[in-house]
């Protein structure tokens, strides 16, 4: 049976592959394509810029990364009230960066994307880590941070606790779990998250579109071929 052409999937793939757009812009385009056709991407870029600039204005000239991270956490989580959404975790809206900015809650992946972007305004180059089941952020190799829980600093025991909570004690921590993930991999993971949220909400047509969006990027993915 011939596959029906989906122009939204084609639009998504062309945007993902365009090097002129950064991760935040691609996440907002993701939201625009799937749920918010009237979304003004530039408006949300400005909102992020406002958050970042207000942070920059509040810090001293100290360049110590521990100080900068503590100020980032204070600004984003204490002053502005951002937090992980434990109460309504599987709400599909948690996957959309515009919703996270507006309602100030989201998933580990969306909160981390915002966290890393805001950090750039104060000269902090943080990396998103593809930790199994729970996206994290790192500064170099020695500081692992969890933006979903207010940017708290994690040690190996904390990391094992996350694995135990999500895999029932069947997965042992490995150092490669803290490898940086590329923007394309982040977008695939975000799309799979949304697919699962749609399935939890019985919105199967949109779950199928998400599966097709992943397969457009990773056409040989066994998981997504199976789900389709």
PDB file of N, CA, C and O in Angstrom, residues 24-60:
ATOM      1  N   UNK A  24      16.574  25.627  19.629  1.00  0.00           N
ATOM      2  CA  UNK A  24      15.380  26.297  20.148  1.00  0.00           C
ATOM      3  C   UNK A  24      14.406  26.622  19.016  1.00  0.00           C
ATOM      4  O   UNK A  24      13.195  26.397  19.123  1.00  0.00           O
ATOM      5  N   UNK A  25      14.934  27.137  17.917  1.00  0.00           N
ATOM      6  CA  UNK A  25      14.083  27.456  16.768  1.00  0.00           C
ATOM      7  C   UNK A  25      13.410  26.199  16.208  1.00  0.00           C
ATOM      8  O   UNK A  25      12.224  26.213  15.831  1.00  0.00           O
ATOM      9  N   UNK A  26      14.145  25.110  16.192  1.00  0.00           N
ATOM     10  CA  UNK A  26      13.574  23.857  15.692  1.00  0.00           C
ATOM     11  C   UNK A  26      12.501  23.320  16.640  1.00  0.00           C
ATOM     12  O   UNK A  26      11.485  22.766  16.188  1.00  0.00           O
ATOM     13  N   UNK A  27      12.709  23.490  17.932  1.00  0.00           N
ATOM     14  CA  UNK A  27      11.690  23.063  18.904  1.00  0.00           C
ATOM     15  C   UNK A  27      10.408  23.887  18.758  1.00  0.00           C
ATOM     16  O   UNK A  27       9.298  23.346  18.877  1.00  0.00           O
ATOM     17  N   UNK A  28      10.543  25.165  18.524  1.00  0.00           N
ATOM     18  CA  UNK A  28       9.367  26.018  18.334  1.00  0.00           C
ATOM     19  C   UNK A  28       8.678  25.694  17.011  1.00  0.00           C
ATOM     20  O   UNK A  28       7.438  25.713  16.930  1.00  0.00           O
ATOM     21  N   UNK A  29       9.454  25.371  15.994  1.00  0.00           N
ATOM     22  CA  UNK A  29       8.867  24.953  14.714  1.00  0.00           C
ATOM     23  C   UNK A  29       8.107  23.638  14.888  1.00  0.00           C
ATOM     24  O   UNK A  29       7.024  23.442  14.309  1.00  0.00           O
ATOM     25  N   UNK A  30       8.656  22.759  15.677  1.00  0.00           N
ATOM     26  CA  UNK A  30       8.021  21.482  16.044  1.00  0.00           C
ATOM     27  C   UNK A  30       6.621  21.737  16.617  1.00  0.00           C
ATOM     28  O   UNK A  30       5.630  21.107  16.212  1.00  0.00           O
ATOM     29  N   UNK A  31       6.541  22.697  17.542  1.00  0.00           N
ATOM     30  CA  UNK A  31       5.250  23.049  18.148  1.00  0.00           C
ATOM     31  C   UNK A  31       4.302  23.645  17.111  1.00  0.00           C
ATOM     32  O   UNK A  31       3.108  23.313  17.075  1.00  0.00           O
ATOM     33  N   UNK A  32       4.842  24.492  16.273  1.00  0.00           N
ATOM     34  CA  UNK A  32       4.022  25.160  15.255  1.00  0.00           C
ATOM     35  C   UNK A  32       3.422  24.142  14.276  1.00  0.00           C
ATOM     36  O   UNK A  32       2.238  24.204  13.930  1.00  0.00           O
ATOM     37  N   UNK A  33       4.226  23.194  13.855  1.00  0.00           N
ATOM     38  CA  UNK A  33       3.772  22.195  12.889  1.00  0.00           C
ATOM     39  C   UNK A  33       2.705  21.285  13.489  1.00  0.00           C
ATOM     40  O   UNK A  33       1.693  20.976  12.848  1.00  0.00           O
ATOM     41  N   UNK A  34       2.895  20.880  14.745  1.00  0.00           N
ATOM     42  CA  UNK A  34       2.034  19.854  15.319  1.00  0.00           C
ATOM     43  C   UNK A  34       0.763  20.374  15.981  1.00  0.00           C
ATOM     44  O   UNK A  34      -0.283  19.729  15.916  1.00  0.00           O
ATOM     45  N   UNK A  35       0.870  21.524  16.653  1.00  0.00           N
ATOM     46  CA  UNK A  35      -0.275  21.944  17.480  1.00  0.00           C
ATOM     47  C   UNK A  35      -0.640  23.421  17.382  1.00  0.00           C
ATOM     48  O   UNK A  35      -1.765  23.797  17.689  1.00  0.00           O
ATOM     49  N   UNK A  36       0.311  24.265  17.002  1.00  0.00           N
ATOM     50  CA  UNK A  36       0.093  25.711  17.114  1.00  0.00           C
ATOM     51  C   UNK A  36       0.419  26.404  15.797  1.00  0.00           C
ATOM     52  O   UNK A  36       1.459  27.067  15.671  1.00  0.00           O
ATOM     53  N   UNK A  37      -0.440  26.262  14.797  1.00  0.00           N
ATOM     54  CA  UNK A  37      -0.126  26.824  13.470  1.00  0.00           C
ATOM     55  C   UNK A  37       0.058  28.345  13.464  1.00  0.00           C
ATOM     56  O   UNK A  37       0.749  28.872  12.586  1.00  0.00           O
ATOM     57  N   UNK A  38      -0.535  29.038  14.449  1.00  0.00           N
ATOM     58  CA  UNK A  38      -0.402  30.500  14.508  1.00  0.00           C
ATOM     59  C   UNK A  38       0.740  30.957  15.412  1.00  0.00           C
ATOM     60  O   UNK A  38       0.889  32.157  15.662  1.00  0.00           O
ATOM     61  N   UNK A  39       1.524  30.023  15.901  1.00  0.00           N
ATOM     62  CA  UNK A  39       2.616  30.368  16.818  1.00  0.00           C
ATOM     63  C   UNK A  39       3.629  31.279  16.129  1.00  0.00           C
ATOM     64  O   UNK A  39       4.092  30.991  15.028  1.00  0.00           O
ATOM     65  N   UNK A  40       3.965  32.379  16.783  1.00  0.00           N
ATOM     66  CA  UNK A  40       4.981  33.303  16.283  1.00  0.00           C
ATOM     67  C   UNK A  40       6.319  32.940  16.924  1.00  0.00           C
ATOM     68  O   UNK A  40       6.561  33.236  18.094  1.00  0.00           O
ATOM     69  N   UNK A  41       7.159  32.273  16.154  1.00  0.00           N
ATOM     70  CA  UNK A  41       8.438  31.787  16.683  1.00  0.00           C
ATOM     71  C   UNK A  41       9.277  32.937  17.215  1.00  0.00           C
ATOM     72  O   UNK A  41       9.883  32.851  18.297  1.00  0.00           O
ATOM     73  N   UNK A  42       9.291  34.052  16.504  1.00  0.00           N
ATOM     74  CA  UNK A  42      10.115  35.193  16.910  1.00  0.00           C
ATOM     75  C   UNK A  42       9.699  35.741  18.259  1.00  0.00           C
ATOM     76  O   UNK A  42      10.540  36.179  19.061  1.00  0.00           O
ATOM     77  N   UNK A  43       8.405  35.720  18.553  1.00  0.00           N
ATOM     78  CA  UNK A  43       7.923  36.194  19.857  1.00  0.00           C
ATOM     79  C   UNK A  43       8.527  35.382  20.993  1.00  0.00           C
ATOM     80  O   UNK A  43       8.888  35.936  22.047  1.00  0.00           O
ATOM     81  N   UNK A  44       8.628  34.070  20.803  1.00  0.00           N
ATOM     82  CA  UNK A  44       9.168  33.212  21.861  1.00  0.00           C
ATOM     83  C   UNK A  44      10.682  33.305  21.948  1.00  0.00           C
ATOM     84  O   UNK A  44      11.255  33.171  23.043  1.00  0.00           O
ATOM     85  N   UNK A  45      11.340  33.563  20.839  1.00  0.00           N
ATOM     86  CA  UNK A  45      12.784  33.843  20.877  1.00  0.00           C
ATOM     87  C   UNK A  45      13.027  35.094  21.730  1.00  0.00           C
ATOM     88  O   UNK A  45      13.959  35.151  22.544  1.00  0.00           O
ATOM     89  N   UNK A  46      12.162  36.090  21.572  1.00  0.00           N
ATOM     90  CA  UNK A  46      12.288  37.331  22.359  1.00  0.00           C
ATOM     91  C   UNK A  46      12.024  37.071  23.834  1.00  0.00           C
ATOM     92  O   UNK A  46      12.678  37.655  24.709  1.00  0.00           O
ATOM     93  N   UNK A  47      11.065  36.209  24.145  1.00  0.00           N
ATOM     94  CA  UNK A  47      10.781  35.886  25.559  1.00  0.00           C
ATOM     95  C   UNK A  47      11.990  35.212  26.209  1.00  0.00           C
ATOM     96  O   UNK A  47      12.349  35.517  27.350  1.00  0.00           O
ATOM     97  N   UNK A  48      12.612  34.291  25.478  1.00  0.00           N
ATOM     98  CA  UNK A  48      13.808  33.629  25.995  1.00  0.00           C
ATOM     99  C   UNK A  48      14.936  34.642  26.174  1.00  0.00           C
ATOM    100  O   UNK A  48      15.647  34.635  27.189  1.00  0.00           O
ATOM    101  N   UNK A  49      15.080  35.518  25.211  1.00  0.00           N
ATOM    102  CA  UNK A  49      16.114  36.550  25.291  1.00  0.00           C
ATOM    103  C   UNK A  49      15.893  37.459  26.497  1.00  0.00           C
ATOM    104  O   UNK A  49      16.858  37.835  27.191  1.00  0.00           O
ATOM    105  N   UNK A  50      14.636  37.780  26.786  1.00  0.00           N
ATOM    106  CA  UNK A  50      14.324  38.623  27.945  1.00  0.00           C
ATOM    107  C   UNK A  50      14.733  37.927  29.246  1.00  0.00           C
ATOM    108  O   UNK A  50      15.306  38.552  30.154  1.00  0.00           O
ATOM    109  N   UNK A  51      14.448  36.624  29.342  1.00  0.00           N
ATOM    110  CA  UNK A  51      14.842  35.856  30.527  1.00  0.00           C
ATOM    111  C   UNK A  51      16.361  35.855  30.668  1.00  0.00           C
ATOM    112  O   UNK A  51      16.905  36.077  31.759  1.00  0.00           O
ATOM    113  N   UNK A  52      17.057  35.610  29.556  1.00  0.00           N
ATOM    114  CA  UNK A  52      18.514  35.551  29.590  1.00  0.00           C
ATOM    115  C   UNK A  52      19.162  36.880  29.929  1.00  0.00           C
ATOM    116  O   UNK A  52      20.104  36.948  30.728  1.00  0.00           O
ATOM    117  N   UNK A  53      18.638  37.947  29.344  1.00  0.00           N
ATOM    118  CA  UNK A  53      19.217  39.270  29.611  1.00  0.00           C
ATOM    119  C   UNK A  53      18.961  39.727  31.039  1.00  0.00           C
ATOM    120  O   UNK A  53      19.820  40.368  31.665  1.00  0.00           O
ATOM    121  N   UNK A  54      17.799  39.398  31.581  1.00  0.00           N
ATOM    122  CA  UNK A  54      17.516  39.784  32.968  1.00  0.00           C
ATOM    123  C   UNK A  54      18.413  39.016  33.932  1.00  0.00           C
ATOM    124  O   UNK A  54      18.813  39.541  34.982  1.00  0.00           O
ATOM    125  N   UNK A  55      18.764  37.780  33.587  1.00  0.00           N
ATOM    126  CA  UNK A  55      19.734  37.026  34.389  1.00  0.00           C
ATOM    127  C   UNK A  55      21.103  37.687  34.313  1.00  0.00           C
ATOM    128  O   UNK A  55      21.759  37.905  35.343  1.00  0.00           O
ATOM    129  N   UNK A  56      21.522  38.017  33.110  1.00  0.00           N
ATOM    130  CA  UNK A  56      22.846  38.621  32.915  1.00  0.00           C
ATOM    131  C   UNK A  56      22.993  39.912  33.716  1.00  0.00           C
ATOM    132  O   UNK A  56      24.054  40.193  34.283  1.00  0.00           O
ATOM    133  N   UNK A  57      21.928  40.696  33.778  1.00  0.00           N
ATOM    134  CA  UNK A  57      21.964  41.968  34.506  1.00  0.00           C
ATOM    135  C   UNK A  57      22.056  41.775  36.019  1.00  0.00           C
ATOM    136  O   UNK A  57      22.457  42.692  36.743  1.00  0.00           O
ATOM    137  N   UNK A  58      21.681  40.582  36.485  1.00  0.00           N
ATOM    138  CA  UNK A  58      21.613  40.357  37.939  1.00  0.00           C
ATOM    139  C   UNK A  58      22.894  39.788  38.529  1.00  0.00           C
ATOM    140  O   UNK A  58      23.026  39.678  39.745  1.00  0.00           O
ATOM    141  N   UNK A  59      23.867  39.407  37.680  1.00  0.00           N
ATOM    142  CA  UNK A  59      25.066  38.760  38.214  1.00  0.00           C
ATOM    143  C   UNK A  59      26.248  39.716  38.229  1.00  0.00           C
ATOM    144  O   UNK A  59      26.290  40.698  37.507  1.00  0.00           O
ATOM    145  N   UNK A  60      27.213  39.376  39.054  1.00  0.00           N
ATOM    146  CA  UNK A  60      28.447  40.161  39.130  1.00  0.00           C
ATOM    147  C   UNK A  60      29.394  39.718  38.029  1.00  0.00           C
ATOM    148  O   UNK A  60      29.048  38.899  37.185  1.00  0.00           O
TER     149      UNK A  60
END
